[in-house]
Short mmCIF file of C-alpha atoms in Angstrom, two decimals:
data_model
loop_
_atom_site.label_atom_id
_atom_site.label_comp_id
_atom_site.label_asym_id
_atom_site.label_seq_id
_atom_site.Cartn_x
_atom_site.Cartn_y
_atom_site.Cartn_z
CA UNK A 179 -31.73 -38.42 -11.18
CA UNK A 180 -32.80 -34.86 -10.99
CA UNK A 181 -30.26 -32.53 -12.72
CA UNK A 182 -29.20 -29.52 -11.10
CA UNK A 183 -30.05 -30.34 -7.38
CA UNK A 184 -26.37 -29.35 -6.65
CA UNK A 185 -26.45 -25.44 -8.23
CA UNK A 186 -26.44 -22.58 -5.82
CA UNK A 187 -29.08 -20.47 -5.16
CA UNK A 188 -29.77 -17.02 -7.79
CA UNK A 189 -27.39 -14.65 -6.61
CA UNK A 190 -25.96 -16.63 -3.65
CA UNK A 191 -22.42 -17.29 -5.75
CA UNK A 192 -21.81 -13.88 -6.65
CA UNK A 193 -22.75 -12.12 -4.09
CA UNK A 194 -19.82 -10.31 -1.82
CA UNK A 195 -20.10 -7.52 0.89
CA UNK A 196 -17.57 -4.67 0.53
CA UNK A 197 -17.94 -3.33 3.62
CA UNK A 198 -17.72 -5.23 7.51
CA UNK A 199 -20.03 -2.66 8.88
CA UNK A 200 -19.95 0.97 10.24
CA UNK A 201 -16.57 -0.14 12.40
CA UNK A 202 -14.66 -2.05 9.57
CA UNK A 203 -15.38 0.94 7.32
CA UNK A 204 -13.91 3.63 9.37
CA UNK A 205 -11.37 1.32 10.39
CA UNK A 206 -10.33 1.04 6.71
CA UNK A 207 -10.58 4.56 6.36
CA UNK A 208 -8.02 5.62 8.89
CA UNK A 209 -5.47 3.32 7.47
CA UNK A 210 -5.85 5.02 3.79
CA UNK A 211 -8.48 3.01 2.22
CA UNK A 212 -12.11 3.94 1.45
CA UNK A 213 -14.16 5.95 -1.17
CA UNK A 214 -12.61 9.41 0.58
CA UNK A 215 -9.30 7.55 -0.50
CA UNK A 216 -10.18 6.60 -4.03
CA UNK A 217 -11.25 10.58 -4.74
CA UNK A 218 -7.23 11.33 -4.06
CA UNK A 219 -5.84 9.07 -6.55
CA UNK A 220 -4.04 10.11 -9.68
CA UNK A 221 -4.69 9.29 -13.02
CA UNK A 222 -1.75 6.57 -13.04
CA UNK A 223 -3.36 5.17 -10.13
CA UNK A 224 -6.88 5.73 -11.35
CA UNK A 225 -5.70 3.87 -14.69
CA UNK A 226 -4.43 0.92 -12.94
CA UNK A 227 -7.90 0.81 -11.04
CA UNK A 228 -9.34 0.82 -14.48
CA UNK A 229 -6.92 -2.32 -15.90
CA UNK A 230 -7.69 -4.23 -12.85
CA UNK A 231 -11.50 -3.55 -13.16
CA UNK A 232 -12.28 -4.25 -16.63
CA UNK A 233 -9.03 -6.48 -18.36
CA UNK A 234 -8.39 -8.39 -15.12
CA UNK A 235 -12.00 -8.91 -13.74
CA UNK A 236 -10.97 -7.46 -10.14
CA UNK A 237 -14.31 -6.40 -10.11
CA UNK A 238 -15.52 -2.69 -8.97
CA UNK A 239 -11.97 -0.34 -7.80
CA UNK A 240 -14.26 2.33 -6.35
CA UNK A 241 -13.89 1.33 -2.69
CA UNK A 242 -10.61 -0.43 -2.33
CA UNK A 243 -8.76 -1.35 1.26
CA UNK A 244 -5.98 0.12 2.27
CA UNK A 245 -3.92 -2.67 1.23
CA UNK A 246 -5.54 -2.99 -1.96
CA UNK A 247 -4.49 1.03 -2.59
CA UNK A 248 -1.21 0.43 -0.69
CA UNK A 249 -1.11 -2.52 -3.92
CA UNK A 250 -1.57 -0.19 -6.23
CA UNK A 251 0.75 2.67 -5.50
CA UNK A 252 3.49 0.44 -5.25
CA UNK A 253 2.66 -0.37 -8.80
CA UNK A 254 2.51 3.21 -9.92
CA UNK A 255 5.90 3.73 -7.96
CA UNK A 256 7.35 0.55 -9.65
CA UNK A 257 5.82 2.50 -13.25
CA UNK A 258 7.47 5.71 -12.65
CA UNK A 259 10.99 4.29 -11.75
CA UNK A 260 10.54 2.46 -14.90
CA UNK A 261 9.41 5.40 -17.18
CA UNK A 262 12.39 7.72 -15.45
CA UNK A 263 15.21 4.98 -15.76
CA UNK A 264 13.86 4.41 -19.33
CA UNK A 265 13.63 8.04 -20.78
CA UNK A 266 15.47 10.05 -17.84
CA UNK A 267 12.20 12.27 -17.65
CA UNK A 268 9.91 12.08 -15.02
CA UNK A 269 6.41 10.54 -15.32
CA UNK A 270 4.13 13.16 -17.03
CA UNK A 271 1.19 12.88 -14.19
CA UNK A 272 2.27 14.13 -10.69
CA UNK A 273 1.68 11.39 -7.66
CA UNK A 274 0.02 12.66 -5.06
#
């Protein structure tokens, strides 16, 4: 009754490609996702990258997919209307 004959291999549970290949990656990257992507966030954006990452456990934000950022800017849209129908001002960091 050996214990332990059913755990995974070292590494084989967490690990996870980010990328499909040379294709998948400039696929991504002509619908809007990709590190060239991530570099034109703002810092609303950026901060909900950083939520995500570290108090949610999404794991690394640095090379998202195009839906993940298309995700994300609807939750900095959803933030702004929020902010403007709360104080009348607009958000204080420009979207880009």
């Amino acid at each position: 009754m050996g214990g332990g004959e059913n755990k995974p291999a070292e590494g084989q549970a967490t690990e996870q490609s980010s990328s499909g290949g040379g294709f998948m990656d400039k696929l991504n990257s002509a619908a809007g996702g990709g590190k060239e992507s991530e570099a034109k966030e703002d810092y609303l954006d950026k901060g909900i990258d950083m939520v995500q990452e570290k108090f949610m456990g999404g794991g690394p934000q640095d090379n998202e997919s195009a839906i993940e950022q298309a995700k994300d800017e609807q939750m900095s849209d959803f933030i702004r209307g929020k902010y403007k129908s709360s104080t009348g001002n607009e958000f204080p960091v420009a979207d880009k």
